[in-house]
Coordinates of C-alpha atoms and ligand atoms in Angstrom, one line a residue:
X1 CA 132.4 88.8 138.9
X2 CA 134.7 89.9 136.1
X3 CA 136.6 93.3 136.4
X4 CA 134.4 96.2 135.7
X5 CA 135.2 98.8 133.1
X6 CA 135.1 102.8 133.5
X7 CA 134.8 103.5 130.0
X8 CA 132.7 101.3 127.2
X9 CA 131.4 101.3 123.7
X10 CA 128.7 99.4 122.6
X11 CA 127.9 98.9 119.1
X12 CA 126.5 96.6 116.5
X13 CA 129.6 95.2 115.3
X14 CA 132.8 93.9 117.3
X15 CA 136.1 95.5 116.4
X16 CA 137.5 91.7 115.7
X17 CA 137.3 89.1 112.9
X18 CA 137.3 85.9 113.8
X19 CA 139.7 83.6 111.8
X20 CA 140.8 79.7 112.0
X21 CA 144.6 79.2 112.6
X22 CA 145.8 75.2 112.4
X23 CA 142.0 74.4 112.6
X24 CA 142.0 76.6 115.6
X25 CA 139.6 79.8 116.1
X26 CA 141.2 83.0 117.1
X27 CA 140.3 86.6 117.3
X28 CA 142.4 89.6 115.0
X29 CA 141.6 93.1 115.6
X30 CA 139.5 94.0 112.4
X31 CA 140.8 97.4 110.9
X32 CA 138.9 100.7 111.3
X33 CA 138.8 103.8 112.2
X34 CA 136.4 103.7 115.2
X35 CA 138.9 101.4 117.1
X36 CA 141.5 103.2 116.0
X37 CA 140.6 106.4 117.7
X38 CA 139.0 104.7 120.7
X39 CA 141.9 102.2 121.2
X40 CA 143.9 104.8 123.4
X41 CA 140.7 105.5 125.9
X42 CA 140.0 102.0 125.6
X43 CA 143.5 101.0 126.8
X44 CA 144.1 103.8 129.5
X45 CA 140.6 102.9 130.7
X46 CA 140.4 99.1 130.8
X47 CA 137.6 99.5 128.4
X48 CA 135.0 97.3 127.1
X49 CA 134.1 96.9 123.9
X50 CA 130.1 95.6 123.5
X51 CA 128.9 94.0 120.4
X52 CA 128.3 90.8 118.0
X53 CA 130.8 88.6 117.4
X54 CA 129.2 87.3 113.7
X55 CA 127.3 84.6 112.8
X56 CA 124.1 83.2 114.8
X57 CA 123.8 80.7 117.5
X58 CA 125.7 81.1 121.4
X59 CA 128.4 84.1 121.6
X60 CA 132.0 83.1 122.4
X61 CA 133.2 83.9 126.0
X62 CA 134.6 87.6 126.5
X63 CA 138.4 87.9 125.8
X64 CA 140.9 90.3 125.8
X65 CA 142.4 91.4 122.7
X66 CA 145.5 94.6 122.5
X67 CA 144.1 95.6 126.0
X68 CA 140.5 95.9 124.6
X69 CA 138.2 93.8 126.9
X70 CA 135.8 92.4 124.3
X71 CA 132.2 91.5 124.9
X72 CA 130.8 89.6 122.7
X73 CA 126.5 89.4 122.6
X74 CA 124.9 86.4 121.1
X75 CA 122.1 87.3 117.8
X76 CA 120.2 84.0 117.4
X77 CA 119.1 83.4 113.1
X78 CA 115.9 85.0 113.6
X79 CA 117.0 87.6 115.6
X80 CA 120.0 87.9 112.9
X81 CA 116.8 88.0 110.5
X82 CA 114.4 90.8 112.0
X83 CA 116.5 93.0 114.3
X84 CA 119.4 93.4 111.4
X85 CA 118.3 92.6 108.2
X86 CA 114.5 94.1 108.8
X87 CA 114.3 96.6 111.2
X88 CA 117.6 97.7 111.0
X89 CA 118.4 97.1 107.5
X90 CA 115.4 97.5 105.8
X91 CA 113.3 99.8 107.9
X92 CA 115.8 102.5 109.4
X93 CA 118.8 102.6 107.0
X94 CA 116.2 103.4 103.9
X95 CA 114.3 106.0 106.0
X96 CA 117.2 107.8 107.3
X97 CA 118.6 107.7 103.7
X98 CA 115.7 110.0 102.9
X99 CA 113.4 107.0 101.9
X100 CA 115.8 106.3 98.2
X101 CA 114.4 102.8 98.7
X102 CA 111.1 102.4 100.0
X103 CA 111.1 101.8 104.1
X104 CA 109.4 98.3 104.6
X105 CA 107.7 98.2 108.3
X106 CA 107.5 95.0 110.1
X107 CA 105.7 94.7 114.1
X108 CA 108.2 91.3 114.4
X109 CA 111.0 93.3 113.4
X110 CA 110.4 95.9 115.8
X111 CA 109.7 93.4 118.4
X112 CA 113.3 91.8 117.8
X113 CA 115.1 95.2 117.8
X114 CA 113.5 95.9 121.6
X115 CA 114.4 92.3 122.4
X116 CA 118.2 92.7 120.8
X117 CA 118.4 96.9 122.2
X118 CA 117.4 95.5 125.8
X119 CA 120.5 92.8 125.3
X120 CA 123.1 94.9 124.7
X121 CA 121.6 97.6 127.4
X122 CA 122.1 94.9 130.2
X123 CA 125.6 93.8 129.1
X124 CA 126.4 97.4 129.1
X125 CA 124.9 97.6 132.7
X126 CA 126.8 94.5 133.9
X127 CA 130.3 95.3 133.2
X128 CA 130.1 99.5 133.6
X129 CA 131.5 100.3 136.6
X130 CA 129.9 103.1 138.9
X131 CA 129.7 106.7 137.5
X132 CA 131.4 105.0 133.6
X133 CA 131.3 106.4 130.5
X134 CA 129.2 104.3 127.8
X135 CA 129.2 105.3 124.0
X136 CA 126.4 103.7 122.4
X137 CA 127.3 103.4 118.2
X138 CA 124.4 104.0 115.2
X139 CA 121.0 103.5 114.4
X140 CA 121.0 99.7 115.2
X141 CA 121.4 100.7 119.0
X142 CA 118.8 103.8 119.4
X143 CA 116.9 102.1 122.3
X144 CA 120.1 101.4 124.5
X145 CA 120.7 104.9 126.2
X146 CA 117.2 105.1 127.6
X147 CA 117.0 101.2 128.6
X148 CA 120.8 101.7 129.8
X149 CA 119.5 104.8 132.0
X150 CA 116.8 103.1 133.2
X151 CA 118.9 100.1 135.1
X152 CA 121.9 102.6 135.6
X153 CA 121.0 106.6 136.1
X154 CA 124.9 106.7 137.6
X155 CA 125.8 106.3 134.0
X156 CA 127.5 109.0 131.3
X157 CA 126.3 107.9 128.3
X158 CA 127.0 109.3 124.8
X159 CA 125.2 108.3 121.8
X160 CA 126.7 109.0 117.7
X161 CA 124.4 108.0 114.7
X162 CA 127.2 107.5 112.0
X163 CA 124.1 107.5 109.4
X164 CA 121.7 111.1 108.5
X165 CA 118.9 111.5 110.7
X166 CA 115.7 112.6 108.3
X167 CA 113.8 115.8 108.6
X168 CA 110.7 115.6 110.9
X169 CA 108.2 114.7 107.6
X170 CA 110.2 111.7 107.1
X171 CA 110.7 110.2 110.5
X172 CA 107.1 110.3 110.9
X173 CA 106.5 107.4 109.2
X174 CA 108.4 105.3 111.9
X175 CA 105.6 103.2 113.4
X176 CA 107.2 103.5 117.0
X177 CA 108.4 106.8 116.5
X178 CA 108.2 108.5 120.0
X179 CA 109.8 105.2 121.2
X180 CA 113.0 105.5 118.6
X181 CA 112.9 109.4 120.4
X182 CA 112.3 108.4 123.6
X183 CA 115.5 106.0 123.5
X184 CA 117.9 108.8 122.5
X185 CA 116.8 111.0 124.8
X186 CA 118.3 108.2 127.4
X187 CA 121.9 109.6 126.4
X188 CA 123.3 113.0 127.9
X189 CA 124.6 114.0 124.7
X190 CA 123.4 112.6 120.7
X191 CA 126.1 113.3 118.5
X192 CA 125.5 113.5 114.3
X193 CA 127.4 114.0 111.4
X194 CA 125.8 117.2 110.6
X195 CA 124.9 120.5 111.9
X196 CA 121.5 120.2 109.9
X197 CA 121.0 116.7 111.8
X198 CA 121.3 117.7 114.7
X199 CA 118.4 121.0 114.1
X200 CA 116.1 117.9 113.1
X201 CA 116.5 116.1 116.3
X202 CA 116.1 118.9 118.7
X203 CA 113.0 120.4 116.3
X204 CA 111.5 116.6 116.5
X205 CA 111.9 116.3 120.0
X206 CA 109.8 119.3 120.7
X207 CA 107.5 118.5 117.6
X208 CA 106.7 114.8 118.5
X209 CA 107.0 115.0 122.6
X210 CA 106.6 118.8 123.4
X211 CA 109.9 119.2 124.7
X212 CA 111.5 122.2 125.3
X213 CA 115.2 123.1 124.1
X214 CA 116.8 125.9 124.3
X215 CA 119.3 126.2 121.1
X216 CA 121.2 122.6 121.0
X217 CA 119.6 121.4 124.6
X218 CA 116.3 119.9 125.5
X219 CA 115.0 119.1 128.7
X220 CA 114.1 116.0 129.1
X221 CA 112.9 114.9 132.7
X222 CA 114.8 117.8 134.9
X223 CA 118.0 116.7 132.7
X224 CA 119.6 118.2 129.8
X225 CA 120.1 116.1 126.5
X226 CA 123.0 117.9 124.4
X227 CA 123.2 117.4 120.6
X228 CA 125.8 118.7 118.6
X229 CA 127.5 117.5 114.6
X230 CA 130.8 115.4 115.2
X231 CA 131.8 114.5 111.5
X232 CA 133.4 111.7 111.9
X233 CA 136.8 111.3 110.0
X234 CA 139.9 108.7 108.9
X235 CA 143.4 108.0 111.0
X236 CA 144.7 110.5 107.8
X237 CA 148.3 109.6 109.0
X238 CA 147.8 106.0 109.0
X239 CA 146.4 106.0 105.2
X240 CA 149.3 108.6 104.5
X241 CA 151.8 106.3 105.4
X242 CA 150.3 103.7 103.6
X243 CA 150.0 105.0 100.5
X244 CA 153.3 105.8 100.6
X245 CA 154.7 102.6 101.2
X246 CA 156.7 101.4 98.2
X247 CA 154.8 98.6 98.0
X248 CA 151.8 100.1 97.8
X249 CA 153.5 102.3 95.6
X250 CA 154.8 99.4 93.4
X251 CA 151.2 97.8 93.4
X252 CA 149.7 101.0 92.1
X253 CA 152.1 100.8 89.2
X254 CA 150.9 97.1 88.3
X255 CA 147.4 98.2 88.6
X256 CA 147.6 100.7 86.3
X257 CA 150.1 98.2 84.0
X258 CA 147.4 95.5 84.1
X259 CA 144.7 97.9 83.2
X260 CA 146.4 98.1 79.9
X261 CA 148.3 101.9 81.2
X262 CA 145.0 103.8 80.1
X263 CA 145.3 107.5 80.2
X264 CA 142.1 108.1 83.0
X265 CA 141.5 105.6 85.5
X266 CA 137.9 106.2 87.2
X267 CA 137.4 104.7 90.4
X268 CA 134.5 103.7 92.7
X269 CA 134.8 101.8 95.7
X270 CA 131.4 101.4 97.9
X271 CA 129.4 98.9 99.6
X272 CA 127.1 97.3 97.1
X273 CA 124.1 99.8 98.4
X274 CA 121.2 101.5 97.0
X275 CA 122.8 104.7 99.0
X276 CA 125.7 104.7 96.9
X277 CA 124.8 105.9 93.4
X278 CA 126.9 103.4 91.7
X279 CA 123.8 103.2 89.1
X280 CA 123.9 106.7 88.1
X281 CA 127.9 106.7 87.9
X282 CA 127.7 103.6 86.0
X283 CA 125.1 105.4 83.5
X284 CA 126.9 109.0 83.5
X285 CA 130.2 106.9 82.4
X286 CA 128.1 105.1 79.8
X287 CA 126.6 107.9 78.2
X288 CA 129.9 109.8 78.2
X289 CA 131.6 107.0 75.7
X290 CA 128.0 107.2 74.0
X291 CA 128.1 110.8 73.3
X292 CA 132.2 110.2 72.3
X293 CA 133.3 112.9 75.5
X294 CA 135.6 109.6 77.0
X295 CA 136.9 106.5 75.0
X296 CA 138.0 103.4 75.3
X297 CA 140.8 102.2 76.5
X298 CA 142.1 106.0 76.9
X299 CA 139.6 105.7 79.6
X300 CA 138.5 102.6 82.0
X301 CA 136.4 102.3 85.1
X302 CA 137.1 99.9 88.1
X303 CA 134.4 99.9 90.5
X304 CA 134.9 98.0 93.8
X305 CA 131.1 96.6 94.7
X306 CA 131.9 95.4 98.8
X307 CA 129.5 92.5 99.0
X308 CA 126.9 93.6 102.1
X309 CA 123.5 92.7 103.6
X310 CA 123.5 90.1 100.5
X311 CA 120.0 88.2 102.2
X312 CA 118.2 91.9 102.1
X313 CA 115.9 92.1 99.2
X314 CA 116.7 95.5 98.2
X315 CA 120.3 94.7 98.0
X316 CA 119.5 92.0 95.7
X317 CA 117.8 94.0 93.6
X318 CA 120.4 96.4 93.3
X319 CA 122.8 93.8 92.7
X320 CA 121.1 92.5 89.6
X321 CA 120.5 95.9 88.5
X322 CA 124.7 97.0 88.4
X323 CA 125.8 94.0 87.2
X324 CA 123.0 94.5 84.1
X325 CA 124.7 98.1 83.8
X326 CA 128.1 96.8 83.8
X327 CA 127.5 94.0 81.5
X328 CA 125.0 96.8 78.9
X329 CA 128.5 99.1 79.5
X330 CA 131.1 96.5 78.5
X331 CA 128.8 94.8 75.8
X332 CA 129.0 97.9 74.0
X333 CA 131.9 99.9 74.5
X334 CA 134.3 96.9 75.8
X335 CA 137.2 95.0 73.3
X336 CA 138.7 91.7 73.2
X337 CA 140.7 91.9 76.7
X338 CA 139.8 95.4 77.3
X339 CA 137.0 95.9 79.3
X340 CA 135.3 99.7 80.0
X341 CA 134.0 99.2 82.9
X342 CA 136.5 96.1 85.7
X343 CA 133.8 95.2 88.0
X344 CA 134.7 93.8 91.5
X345 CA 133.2 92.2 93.6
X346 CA 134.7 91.9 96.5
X347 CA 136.7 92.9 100.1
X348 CA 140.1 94.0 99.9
X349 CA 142.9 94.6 102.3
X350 CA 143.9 98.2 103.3
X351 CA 146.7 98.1 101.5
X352 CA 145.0 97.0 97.9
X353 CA 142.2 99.7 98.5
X354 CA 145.1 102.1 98.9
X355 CA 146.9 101.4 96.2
X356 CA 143.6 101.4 94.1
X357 CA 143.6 105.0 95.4
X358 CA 147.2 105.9 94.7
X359 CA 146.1 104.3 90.9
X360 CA 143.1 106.5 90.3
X361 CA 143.1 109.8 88.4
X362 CA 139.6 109.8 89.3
X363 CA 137.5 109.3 92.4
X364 CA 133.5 108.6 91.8
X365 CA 131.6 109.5 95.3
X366 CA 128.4 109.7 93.8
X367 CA 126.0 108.5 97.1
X368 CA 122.2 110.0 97.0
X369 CA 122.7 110.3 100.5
X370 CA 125.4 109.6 102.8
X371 CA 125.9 110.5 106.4
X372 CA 129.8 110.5 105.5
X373 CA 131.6 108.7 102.8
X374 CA 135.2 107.6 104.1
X375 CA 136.2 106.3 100.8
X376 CA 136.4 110.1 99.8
X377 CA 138.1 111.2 102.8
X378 CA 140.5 108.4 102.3
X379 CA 141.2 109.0 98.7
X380 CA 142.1 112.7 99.2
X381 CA 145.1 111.2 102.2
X382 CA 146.3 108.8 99.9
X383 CA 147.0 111.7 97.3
X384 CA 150.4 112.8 98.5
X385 CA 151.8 113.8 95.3
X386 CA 148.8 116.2 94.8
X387 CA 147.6 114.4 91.8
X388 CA 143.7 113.2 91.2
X389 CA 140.7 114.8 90.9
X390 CA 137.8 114.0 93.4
X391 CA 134.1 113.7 92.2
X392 CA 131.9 114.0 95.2
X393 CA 128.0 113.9 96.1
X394 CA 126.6 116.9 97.7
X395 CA 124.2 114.5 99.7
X396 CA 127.6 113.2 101.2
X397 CA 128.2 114.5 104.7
X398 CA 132.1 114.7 103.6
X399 CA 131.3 117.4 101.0
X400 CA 130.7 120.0 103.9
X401 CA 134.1 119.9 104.4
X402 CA 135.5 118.8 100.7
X403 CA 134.5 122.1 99.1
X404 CA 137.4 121.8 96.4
X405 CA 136.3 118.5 95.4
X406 CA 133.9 118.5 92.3
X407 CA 130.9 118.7 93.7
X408 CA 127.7 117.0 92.0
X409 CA 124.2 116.7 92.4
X410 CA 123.9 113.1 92.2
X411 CA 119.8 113.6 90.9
X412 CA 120.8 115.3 88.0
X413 CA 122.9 113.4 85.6
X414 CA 123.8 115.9 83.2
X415 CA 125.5 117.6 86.6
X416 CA 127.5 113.9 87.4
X417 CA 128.5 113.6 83.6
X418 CA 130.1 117.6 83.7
X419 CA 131.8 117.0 87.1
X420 CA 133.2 113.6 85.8
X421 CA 134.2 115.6 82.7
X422 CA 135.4 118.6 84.5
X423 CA 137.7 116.6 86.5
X424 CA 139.4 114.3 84.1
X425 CA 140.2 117.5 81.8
X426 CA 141.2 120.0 84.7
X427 CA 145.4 121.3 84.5
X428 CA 147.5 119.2 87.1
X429 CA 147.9 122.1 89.3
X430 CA 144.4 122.8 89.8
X431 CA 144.1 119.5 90.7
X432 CA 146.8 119.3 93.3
X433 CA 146.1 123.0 94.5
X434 CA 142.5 121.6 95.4
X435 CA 143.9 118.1 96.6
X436 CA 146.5 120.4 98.8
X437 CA 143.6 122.4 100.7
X438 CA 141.6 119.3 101.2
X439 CA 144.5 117.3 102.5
X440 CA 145.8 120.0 105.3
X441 CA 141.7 119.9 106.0
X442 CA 142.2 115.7 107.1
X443 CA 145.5 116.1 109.1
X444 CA 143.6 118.4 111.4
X445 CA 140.4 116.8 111.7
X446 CA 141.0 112.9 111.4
X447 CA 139.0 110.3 113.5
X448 CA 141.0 111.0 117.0
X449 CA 140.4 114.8 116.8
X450 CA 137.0 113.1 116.5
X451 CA 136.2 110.8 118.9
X452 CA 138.4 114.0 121.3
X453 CA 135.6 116.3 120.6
X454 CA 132.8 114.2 121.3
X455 CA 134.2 112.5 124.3
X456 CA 135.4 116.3 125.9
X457 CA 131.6 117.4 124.9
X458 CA 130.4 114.2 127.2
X459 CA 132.6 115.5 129.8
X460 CA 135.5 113.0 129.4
X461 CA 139.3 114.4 129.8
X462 CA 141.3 114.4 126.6
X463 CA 142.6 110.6 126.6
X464 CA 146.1 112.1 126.7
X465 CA 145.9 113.9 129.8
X466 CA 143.9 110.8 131.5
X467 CA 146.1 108.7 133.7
X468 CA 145.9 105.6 133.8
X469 CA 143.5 103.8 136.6
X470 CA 145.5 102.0 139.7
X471 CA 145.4 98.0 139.6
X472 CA 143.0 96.3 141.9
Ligands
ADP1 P1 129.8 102.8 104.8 O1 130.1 103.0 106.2 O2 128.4 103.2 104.4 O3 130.2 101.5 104.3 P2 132.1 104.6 104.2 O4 132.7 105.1 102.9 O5 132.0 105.6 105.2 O6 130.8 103.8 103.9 O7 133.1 103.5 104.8 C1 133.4 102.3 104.1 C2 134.7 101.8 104.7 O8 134.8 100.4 104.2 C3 136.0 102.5 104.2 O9 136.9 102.6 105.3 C4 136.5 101.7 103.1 O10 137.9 101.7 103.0 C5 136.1 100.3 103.5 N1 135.8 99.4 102.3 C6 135.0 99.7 101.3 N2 135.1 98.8 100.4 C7 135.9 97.8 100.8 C8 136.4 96.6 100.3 N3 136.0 96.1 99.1 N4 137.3 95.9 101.0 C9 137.8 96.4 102.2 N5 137.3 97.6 102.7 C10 136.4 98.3 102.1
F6P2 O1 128.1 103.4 108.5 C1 127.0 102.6 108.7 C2 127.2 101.1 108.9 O2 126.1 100.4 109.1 C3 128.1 100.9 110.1 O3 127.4 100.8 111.3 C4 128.7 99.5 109.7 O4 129.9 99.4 110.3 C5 128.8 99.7 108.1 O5 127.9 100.6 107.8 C6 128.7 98.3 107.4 O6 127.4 97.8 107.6 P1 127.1 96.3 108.2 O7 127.6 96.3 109.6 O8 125.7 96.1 108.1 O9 127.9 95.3 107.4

């Protein structure tokens, strides 16, 4: 039997992208800050890292990759189909984003989410070692911890829902509610983005089961279940560094050359999702140039659209509906060459996204609801020289701790149009006094001060202070 790990995460995604070198297939780490902060444990631990490779049919063999063991679990098309795209997708992401799409319920998609939860349970109870750590990731996995307790009660096993978790009234309308419940419960401690979260879970738990819980503790079985807000954050030295990189430097430069060197440059850069607001931003931009406030080419838009869950029908929808706006925007306000609003469509390297970042004046975060946003968090660390001006959603979990962003209520666009206004006319030294506060805010709480808390709070040793295991 292959080596057995004492510490191991198990989430929807692997950490890796799979790319063809001389017709070959190999693995690269994929960037992002989850691996980032776990790599250390990981490496110290001879961790495993649980999760789908990509694509459909038979998984690839596990591997190692930078001392990461990775585990790769197989999604047939039609599991690809109902587990992620329904249940996942298009049941639980709209419901826990307080319903701004309408929550589609399907019993075959439910079915394949057991099916799929059960698979990754048992390949996190074959390679766990006796008395291991497990960290099961987001609202794709919420059955694992109670099917992983089940086959292994010698387990420690964390759980963190990178997404919001609704009030009570909402959750309700999950057909198999107490069974969502009943799988987090399996963990010994649920871990949230927000404090608020967190009150709905234990207050559901007693509300839908009749649990007990004594402030953030409920009883579950003669155990205690711990939940607790973990906002999760970016490696802030990492995107430091890289912004300041002369290249990046020199590529923010050309941006803003090939823009046509406009004074304001508004940015967006989100998934293309529903969640996002890019509709409203795109309309609170529009009626700006309408009502003569911002002009073209003084001012231009660029809005990054990341292509995502393109065979979900809401996302199509939503697709069709920016590219309308954007096309209405620069039908009217664009010139010959000069376009008002540069749509993209399309992924990026760290780098380019960073030097989009070191290019902006401006920074649209306009989400209806967001469990994080680490596009904002990431803007505000590339902003060394102080400069740029924030615009941020208070239905974004990042705006707890942005407080000198300008914050907006992404429901009222009168509110959107007077932040975006507020912030391309503010002095520079407002702007960097605000940028300043924020910044010292991400170089103490970035994603390893993160995953540290959470993993001290499941009762794991700072991964400093953890030796590492003897061979054999
Ligand atoms: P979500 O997890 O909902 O996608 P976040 O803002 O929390 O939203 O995280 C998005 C991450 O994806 C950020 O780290 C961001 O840099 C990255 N990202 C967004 N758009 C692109 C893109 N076009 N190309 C590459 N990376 C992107
Ligand atoms: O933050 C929520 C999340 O679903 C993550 O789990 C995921 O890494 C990211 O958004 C992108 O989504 P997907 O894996 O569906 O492309």
């Amino acid at each position: 039997m292959a080596e057995r790990s004492s510490f191991v995460v198990v989430a929807n995604r692997l950490p890796v992208d799979e790319v063809m070198v001389d017709g070959e297939r190999q693995w690269r780490p994929s960037p992002g800050g989850l691996v980032t902060a776990l790599h250390p444990v990981l490496a110290q631990q001879r961790g495993t890292w649980i999760g789908w490779a990509g694509g459909d049919g038979e998984a690839p063999e596990p591997f190692e990759l930078e001392g990461i063991k990775i585990h790769p679990v197989p999604l047939s098309a039609e599991e690809l189909e109902r587990y992620y795209e329904g249940q996942s997708n298009a049941t639980i992401w709209p419901l826990y984003h307080d319903a701004v799409e309408t929550p589609v319920y399907k019993r075959r998609w439910r079915e394949a989410y057991r099916l799929v939860n059960q698979r990754f349970a048992q390949a996190a109870a074959d390679v766990a070692e006796q008395g291991a750590t497990v960290w099961v990731q987001d609202y794709q996995l919420q059955l694992v911890p109670a099917m992983l307790r089940e086959m292994r009660p010698d387990l420690r096993i964390g759980f963190f829902l990178h997404i919001p978790f609704p009030p009570i009234e909402l959750f309700m309308q999950m057909p198999f509610r107490a069974e969502i419940l009943r799988g987090l419960l399996g963990a010994d401690l649920v871990g949230f983005q927000q404090r608020l979260a967190a009150q709905n879970f234990v207050r559901l738990a007693r509300h839908l089961l009749g649990l007990r819980y004594e402030g953030q503790s409920i009883q579950v079985d003669g155990r205690k279940v711990k939940a607790g807000a973990f906002p999760i954050s970016i490696d802030t030295a990492d995107m430091e560094r890289m912004a300041a990189d002369p290249a990046v430097q020199a590529r923010a430069k050309q941006i803003r050359a090939e823009l046509g060197d406009p004074e304001t440059v508004i940015l967006g850069v989100d998934r293309l999702d529903y969640t996002k607001g890019i509709e409203l931003r795109l309309k609170a931009f529009r009626e700006l140039l309408a009502d003569g406030k911002l002009k073209v080419p003084e001012a231009v838009m660029v809005q990054v659209a990341t292509p995502s869950r393109e065979r979900v029908e809401h996302y199509q929808t939503l697709r069709v509906k920016v590219e309308r706006e954007v096309g209405r925007i620069n039908g009217e306000f664009g010139r010959v060459g000069m376009p008002a609003v540069h749509y993209l469509h399309q992924s990026y390297s760290k780098q380019e996204l960073a030097a989009l970042y070191v290019a902006a004046d401006v920074m649209m975060v306009t989400p209806l609801r967001d469990g994080m946003n680490l596009v904002a968090k990431e803007y505000v660390a590339c902003r060394a020289n102080g400069g740029g001006a924030l615009v941020l959603s208070e239905f974004a979990g990042a705006a707890t701790e942005l407080r000198q962003a300008f914050l907006c209520n992404p429901h009222d666009p009168d509110g959107v149009k007077d932040a975006l206004l507020r912030a391309v006319g503010a002095e520079p030294a407002e702007l960097k006094r605000r940028m300043r506060v924020m910044q010292r805010h991400l170089r103490t709480h970035d994603v390893a001060e993160w995953a540290r808390t959470f993993l001290n709070e499941l009762g794991v040793p700072d991964t400093d202070a953890t030796p590492a295991p003897d061979e054999g």
